[in-house]
């Protein structure tokens, strides 16, 4: 491709010349093209399309902007044979792929992101090497046709057996129903942990667009907890064990979306499950009390935060607050006004 040649001119040149990938596989897959279309395109053209997609996305997201400078989208990528790399270089590529997919995570449904993914599929065979990383980036879109197309490409590696429940959708090329995902979380709490880790990483390392993954986690947790009825084969303890570290970390997080999500999950779980008393007291004395910082003298804002403390005490039938919690709450400016607001709330039974 000559310097300055436009994307359209490049593609027309490729289509007219019949240029192909030098190592076309019979089992070729593509997110954007039919096998016949892909067979008439060269790798330089697909890279150019990918970079143009990153440029479009980069105007709204610094993570994507930084991705443009990675080796994944450099001219060097055109000569990388991932299958033949030494272990250290292969591991480096795998790390960059995980970071790249994470950056693209919120944008799966946008054509610009799909162009970047097409390059990663064709040059780095992410569908063969990075199945779990693909899920970590895009599982929140499990009900969409685009996710269904990506899922159908994935070839699971040895040991990735927990994703067996996805095989039916893979074979059919269909989206994954929410009930299917929730049922899998109930059967195997490690999947619930996987989604919890998605939310933690999104909040702590992602941009504003990644907050949707925290909302996804909160929703999935709520549906899992609702299905923990008397007839459930999953023990409440296994779900509590899976969620506990993420709740503890979340309620004391400085990231507002994760803190709010963790409080919602905690209150939902506590309303249906008797939690370990020492863990409840630890949450009250630590993260929950610490999160009750005044909002610029706004008593209603502080009252909303105190609601989580009150809800946990009520659901767990805790009559006396732990002393460290009391000390932290008494030190809050505006506590008296916030308690008045809280007691007047129709959601609060004084």
Coordinates of C-alpha atoms in Angstrom, one line a residue:
X1 CA 0.0 0.0 0.0
X2 CA 1.5 3.3 -1.0
X3 CA 1.9 6.2 1.5
X4 CA -1.2 8.4 1.4
X5 CA -3.4 5.9 -0.4
X6 CA -6.9 6.1 0.9
X7 CA -8.7 3.2 2.7
X8 CA -11.2 3.0 -0.2
X9 CA -8.5 3.0 -2.8
X10 CA -6.6 0.3 -1.0
X11 CA -9.6 -1.9 -0.7
X12 CA -10.5 -1.4 -4.4
X13 CA -6.9 -2.3 -5.3
X14 CA -7.0 -5.5 -3.3
X15 CA -10.4 -6.5 -4.7
X16 CA -9.3 -5.9 -8.3
X17 CA -6.0 -7.7 -7.9
X18 CA -7.4 -10.7 -6.1
X19 CA -4.7 -10.5 -3.5
X20 CA -5.1 -13.0 -0.6
X21 CA -3.7 -13.9 2.7
X22 CA -0.6 -16.0 2.1
X23 CA -1.8 -18.7 4.4
X24 CA -5.5 -19.0 4.0
X25 CA -7.0 -21.7 6.2
X26 CA -10.0 -23.8 5.2
X27 CA -11.6 -23.1 8.6
X28 CA -11.4 -19.3 8.2
X29 CA -13.6 -17.3 10.5
X30 CA -14.5 -13.6 10.3
X31 CA -16.6 -11.2 12.3
X32 CA -17.3 -8.9 9.3
X33 CA -16.8 -10.7 6.1
X34 CA -17.9 -13.8 4.3
X35 CA -15.1 -16.3 3.4
X36 CA -15.2 -15.1 -0.2
X37 CA -14.9 -11.4 0.8
X38 CA -12.1 -12.1 3.2
X39 CA -10.2 -14.2 0.6
X40 CA -10.0 -11.1 -1.6
X41 CA -8.5 -8.9 1.1
X42 CA -4.9 -8.7 2.2
X43 CA -3.7 -8.3 5.8
X44 CA -2.5 -4.7 5.2
X45 CA -6.0 -3.6 4.3
X46 CA -7.5 -5.2 7.4
X47 CA -4.9 -3.6 9.6
X48 CA -5.6 -0.2 8.0
X49 CA -9.3 -0.7 8.7
X50 CA -8.5 -1.6 12.3
X51 CA -6.4 1.4 12.9
X52 CA -9.2 3.7 11.4
X53 CA -11.6 2.1 13.9
X54 CA -9.2 2.8 16.8
X55 CA -8.8 6.4 15.7
X56 CA -12.6 6.8 15.7
X57 CA -13.0 5.2 19.1
X58 CA -9.9 7.0 20.5
X59 CA -11.7 10.4 20.4
X60 CA -13.8 9.2 23.3
X61 CA -11.6 6.8 25.3
X62 CA -7.9 7.2 26.3
X63 CA -7.6 3.4 26.8
X64 CA -8.4 2.9 23.1
X65 CA -6.1 5.7 22.2
X66 CA -3.2 4.0 23.9
X67 CA -4.1 0.7 22.2
X68 CA -3.1 2.3 18.9
X69 CA 0.5 2.3 20.0
X70 CA 0.7 -1.4 20.9
X71 CA 2.4 -4.0 18.8
X72 CA -1.0 -5.5 18.1
X73 CA -1.8 -2.7 15.7
X74 CA 1.7 -1.9 14.4
X75 CA 3.1 -2.8 11.0
X76 CA 5.1 -5.4 12.9
X77 CA 1.9 -7.4 13.6
X78 CA 1.7 -8.2 9.9
X79 CA 4.7 -10.4 10.2
X80 CA 3.9 -12.0 13.6
X81 CA 3.2 -15.7 13.6
X82 CA 1.8 -16.3 17.0
X83 CA 1.8 -20.1 16.8
X84 CA 5.6 -20.2 16.3
X85 CA 6.6 -17.7 19.0
X86 CA 8.9 -18.5 21.9
X87 CA 7.0 -18.8 25.3
X88 CA 8.1 -15.4 26.6
X89 CA 7.0 -13.6 23.4
X90 CA 3.8 -15.6 23.3
X91 CA 3.0 -14.6 26.9
X92 CA 3.7 -11.0 26.0
X93 CA 1.2 -11.1 23.1
X94 CA -1.4 -12.8 25.3
X95 CA -1.1 -10.0 27.9
X96 CA -1.4 -7.3 25.2
X97 CA -4.4 -9.1 23.7
X98 CA -6.1 -9.2 27.1
X99 CA -5.5 -5.5 27.5
X100 CA -6.7 -4.7 24.0
X101 CA -9.9 -6.7 24.4
X102 CA -10.5 -4.9 27.8
X103 CA -10.1 -1.5 26.1
X104 CA -12.5 -2.5 23.4
X105 CA -15.0 -4.1 25.8
X106 CA -17.6 -1.4 26.1
X107 CA -17.7 -0.9 22.3
X108 CA -18.4 -4.3 20.9
X109 CA -21.6 -3.2 19.1
X110 CA -19.9 -0.3 17.3
X111 CA -18.5 -0.9 13.8
X112 CA -15.2 0.8 14.7
X113 CA -14.5 -1.7 17.4
X114 CA -15.5 -4.6 15.2
X115 CA -12.9 -3.5 12.6
X116 CA -10.2 -3.7 15.4
X117 CA -11.5 -7.2 16.4
X118 CA -11.3 -8.4 12.8
X119 CA -7.6 -7.7 12.7
X120 CA -7.1 -9.5 16.1
X121 CA -9.0 -12.5 14.8
X122 CA -7.1 -12.7 11.5
X123 CA -3.6 -11.8 12.7
X124 CA -3.5 -13.2 16.3
X125 CA -6.2 -15.9 16.2
X126 CA -7.8 -14.7 19.4
X127 CA -10.7 -17.1 18.9
X128 CA -8.2 -19.9 19.3
X129 CA -5.9 -18.6 22.0
X130 CA -7.9 -16.1 24.1
X131 CA -11.4 -17.5 24.6
X132 CA -11.7 -16.5 28.3
X133 CA -10.3 -13.1 27.5
X134 CA -13.0 -12.6 24.9
X135 CA -15.6 -13.5 27.5
X136 CA -14.1 -11.2 30.1
X137 CA -14.3 -8.3 27.7
X138 CA -17.7 -9.0 26.1
X139 CA -19.9 -11.3 28.2
X140 CA -22.1 -8.4 29.2
X141 CA -23.3 -8.4 25.6
X142 CA -24.3 -12.1 25.7
X143 CA -27.8 -11.5 24.4
X144 CA -26.7 -9.7 21.2
X145 CA -26.1 -11.2 17.7
X146 CA -22.6 -9.8 17.6
X147 CA -21.6 -11.7 20.7
X148 CA -23.2 -14.8 19.3
X149 CA -21.0 -14.5 16.2
X150 CA -17.9 -14.1 18.3
X151 CA -18.9 -17.0 20.6
X152 CA -19.3 -19.3 17.7
X153 CA -15.7 -18.7 16.7
X154 CA -14.1 -19.6 20.0
X155 CA -12.2 -22.9 20.3
X156 CA -11.8 -23.8 23.9
X157 CA -8.4 -24.8 25.2
X158 CA -7.8 -27.8 27.4
X159 CA -9.0 -27.2 31.0
X160 CA -11.6 -24.5 30.1
X161 CA -14.5 -26.9 31.0
X162 CA -16.6 -24.4 33.0
X163 CA -17.8 -22.9 29.7
X164 CA -19.5 -26.2 28.6
X165 CA -22.9 -24.5 29.1
X166 CA -22.1 -22.2 26.1
X167 CA -21.6 -25.0 23.6
X168 CA -25.2 -25.2 22.6
X169 CA -25.3 -21.5 21.7
X170 CA -22.0 -21.9 19.9
X171 CA -23.3 -24.7 17.7
X172 CA -26.5 -22.9 17.0
X173 CA -24.8 -19.5 16.5
X174 CA -27.3 -18.0 18.9
X175 CA -27.1 -15.5 21.7
X176 CA -27.0 -16.7 25.3
X177 CA -30.2 -16.2 27.3
X178 CA -29.9 -14.4 30.6
X179 CA -31.5 -17.4 32.4
X180 CA -28.8 -19.7 30.9
X181 CA -26.0 -17.5 32.3
X182 CA -27.7 -17.2 35.7
X183 CA -28.2 -21.0 35.9
X184 CA -24.5 -21.5 35.1
X185 CA -23.6 -19.2 38.0
X186 CA -25.7 -21.2 40.3
X187 CA -24.2 -24.5 39.2
X188 CA -20.7 -23.2 39.2
X189 CA -19.9 -20.2 41.4
X190 CA -16.6 -19.8 39.7
X191 CA -18.5 -18.2 36.8
X192 CA -20.0 -15.8 39.3
X193 CA -16.5 -15.0 40.5
X194 CA -15.5 -14.5 36.8
X195 CA -18.2 -11.9 36.4
X196 CA -17.4 -10.3 39.7
X197 CA -13.8 -9.9 38.5
X198 CA -15.0 -8.3 35.3
X199 CA -16.8 -5.7 37.4
X200 CA -13.9 -5.0 39.7
X201 CA -11.5 -4.6 36.8
X202 CA -13.9 -2.4 34.9
X203 CA -14.3 -0.1 37.8
X204 CA -10.7 0.1 38.9
X205 CA -9.0 0.2 35.5
X206 CA -11.6 1.2 33.0
X207 CA -13.0 4.4 31.8
X208 CA -16.5 5.8 32.2
X209 CA -17.8 3.5 29.5
X210 CA -16.8 0.5 31.5
X211 CA -19.3 1.3 34.3
X212 CA -21.9 -0.8 32.3
X213 CA -20.0 -3.9 33.4
X214 CA -20.6 -3.1 37.1
X215 CA -24.3 -2.7 36.3
X216 CA -24.2 -6.1 34.5
X217 CA -22.5 -7.7 37.6
X218 CA -25.1 -6.2 39.9
X219 CA -28.0 -7.5 37.8
X220 CA -26.5 -11.0 37.5
X221 CA -25.9 -11.2 41.3
X222 CA -29.5 -10.1 42.0
X223 CA -30.9 -12.8 39.7
X224 CA -28.7 -15.4 41.2
X225 CA -29.7 -14.5 44.7
X226 CA -33.4 -14.5 43.8
X227 CA -33.0 -18.1 42.5
X228 CA -31.4 -19.3 45.7
X229 CA -34.8 -20.7 46.8
X230 CA -35.5 -23.8 48.9
X231 CA -35.3 -26.0 45.8
X232 CA -32.0 -24.7 44.6
X233 CA -29.2 -27.3 44.4
X234 CA -26.6 -24.5 45.0
X235 CA -25.9 -23.7 48.6
X236 CA -26.2 -20.2 49.8
X237 CA -22.8 -20.6 51.4
X238 CA -21.1 -21.2 48.0
X239 CA -22.6 -18.0 46.6
X240 CA -21.7 -16.0 49.7
X241 CA -18.1 -17.3 49.5
X242 CA -17.9 -16.4 45.8
X243 CA -19.2 -12.8 46.3
X244 CA -17.8 -11.9 49.7
X245 CA -14.4 -10.6 48.7
X246 CA -15.9 -8.5 45.9
X247 CA -18.5 -7.1 48.2
X248 CA -15.9 -6.2 50.9
X249 CA -13.7 -4.6 48.4
X250 CA -16.5 -2.9 46.6
X251 CA -18.2 -1.2 49.5
X252 CA -14.9 0.5 50.5
X253 CA -14.0 1.4 46.9
X254 CA -13.3 4.9 45.8
X255 CA -15.0 4.2 42.6
X256 CA -18.6 5.3 42.9
X257 CA -20.2 2.8 40.5
X258 CA -18.5 -0.2 42.2
X259 CA -19.3 1.0 45.7
X260 CA -23.0 1.5 44.8
X261 CA -23.1 -1.9 43.0
X262 CA -21.5 -3.7 46.0
X263 CA -23.9 -2.1 48.4
X264 CA -26.8 -3.2 46.3
X265 CA -25.5 -6.8 46.1
X266 CA -24.8 -6.8 49.8
X267 CA -28.3 -5.6 50.8
X268 CA -29.9 -8.0 48.4
X269 CA -27.9 -10.9 49.7
X270 CA -28.4 -9.9 53.3
X271 CA -32.2 -9.7 52.9
X272 CA -32.3 -13.4 52.0
X273 CA -29.3 -14.9 53.8
X274 CA -28.0 -15.0 57.4
X275 CA -24.4 -13.9 57.0
X276 CA -21.5 -14.7 59.3
X277 CA -21.8 -12.3 62.3
X278 CA -18.1 -11.4 62.4
X279 CA -18.1 -10.6 58.7
X280 CA -21.2 -8.4 59.1
X281 CA -19.5 -6.5 62.0
X282 CA -16.3 -6.2 59.9
X283 CA -18.3 -4.7 57.0
X284 CA -20.1 -2.2 59.3
X285 CA -16.8 -1.1 61.0
X286 CA -14.8 -1.0 57.8
X287 CA -16.1 -0.4 54.3
X288 CA -19.7 0.6 55.0
X289 CA -18.9 3.1 57.7
X290 CA -15.9 4.5 55.7
X291 CA -18.2 5.0 52.6
X292 CA -20.6 7.2 54.6
X293 CA -18.8 10.4 53.8
X294 CA -20.9 13.5 53.6
X295 CA -21.7 14.9 50.2
X296 CA -20.8 18.6 50.6
X297 CA -23.2 19.1 53.5
X298 CA -26.1 17.4 51.8
X299 CA -28.0 15.5 54.5
X300 CA -30.0 13.5 51.9
X301 CA -26.8 12.2 50.3
X302 CA -25.5 11.1 53.6
X303 CA -28.8 9.5 54.5
X304 CA -28.7 7.4 51.3
X305 CA -25.4 6.1 52.4
X306 CA -26.5 5.4 55.9
X307 CA -29.4 3.4 54.4
X308 CA -27.0 0.6 53.6
X309 CA -25.9 0.4 57.2
X310 CA -29.5 0.4 58.5
X311 CA -30.6 -2.2 55.9
X312 CA -27.8 -4.6 56.9
X313 CA -28.4 -4.2 60.6
X314 CA -32.2 -4.8 60.1
X315 CA -31.8 -7.9 57.8
X316 CA -29.2 -9.5 60.1
X317 CA -31.1 -8.6 63.2
X318 CA -28.2 -6.7 64.6
X319 CA -29.3 -4.7 67.6
X320 CA -26.0 -3.1 68.6
X321 CA -23.6 -1.5 66.2
X322 CA -19.9 -2.5 66.6
X323 CA -18.0 0.2 68.6
X324 CA -15.6 1.1 65.7
X325 CA -18.6 1.7 63.4
X326 CA -20.2 3.9 66.1
X327 CA -17.1 6.0 66.4
X328 CA -16.7 6.5 62.7
X329 CA -20.4 7.5 62.3
X330 CA -20.4 9.9 65.2
X331 CA -17.4 11.7 63.6
X332 CA -19.4 12.4 60.5
X333 CA -20.4 16.1 60.1
X334 CA -24.1 16.4 59.5
X335 CA -25.0 13.1 61.0
X336 CA -27.9 14.4 63.0
X337 CA -29.6 16.0 60.0
X338 CA -29.0 12.8 57.9
X339 CA -30.6 10.7 60.6
X340 CA -33.7 13.0 60.6
X341 CA -34.0 12.5 56.8
X342 CA -33.5 8.8 57.1
X343 CA -36.2 8.4 59.8
X344 CA -38.6 10.4 57.7
X345 CA -38.0 8.1 54.7
X346 CA -40.9 5.7 53.8
X347 CA -38.3 3.0 53.2
X348 CA -37.0 3.2 56.8
X349 CA -38.9 1.6 59.6
X350 CA -37.8 3.4 62.7

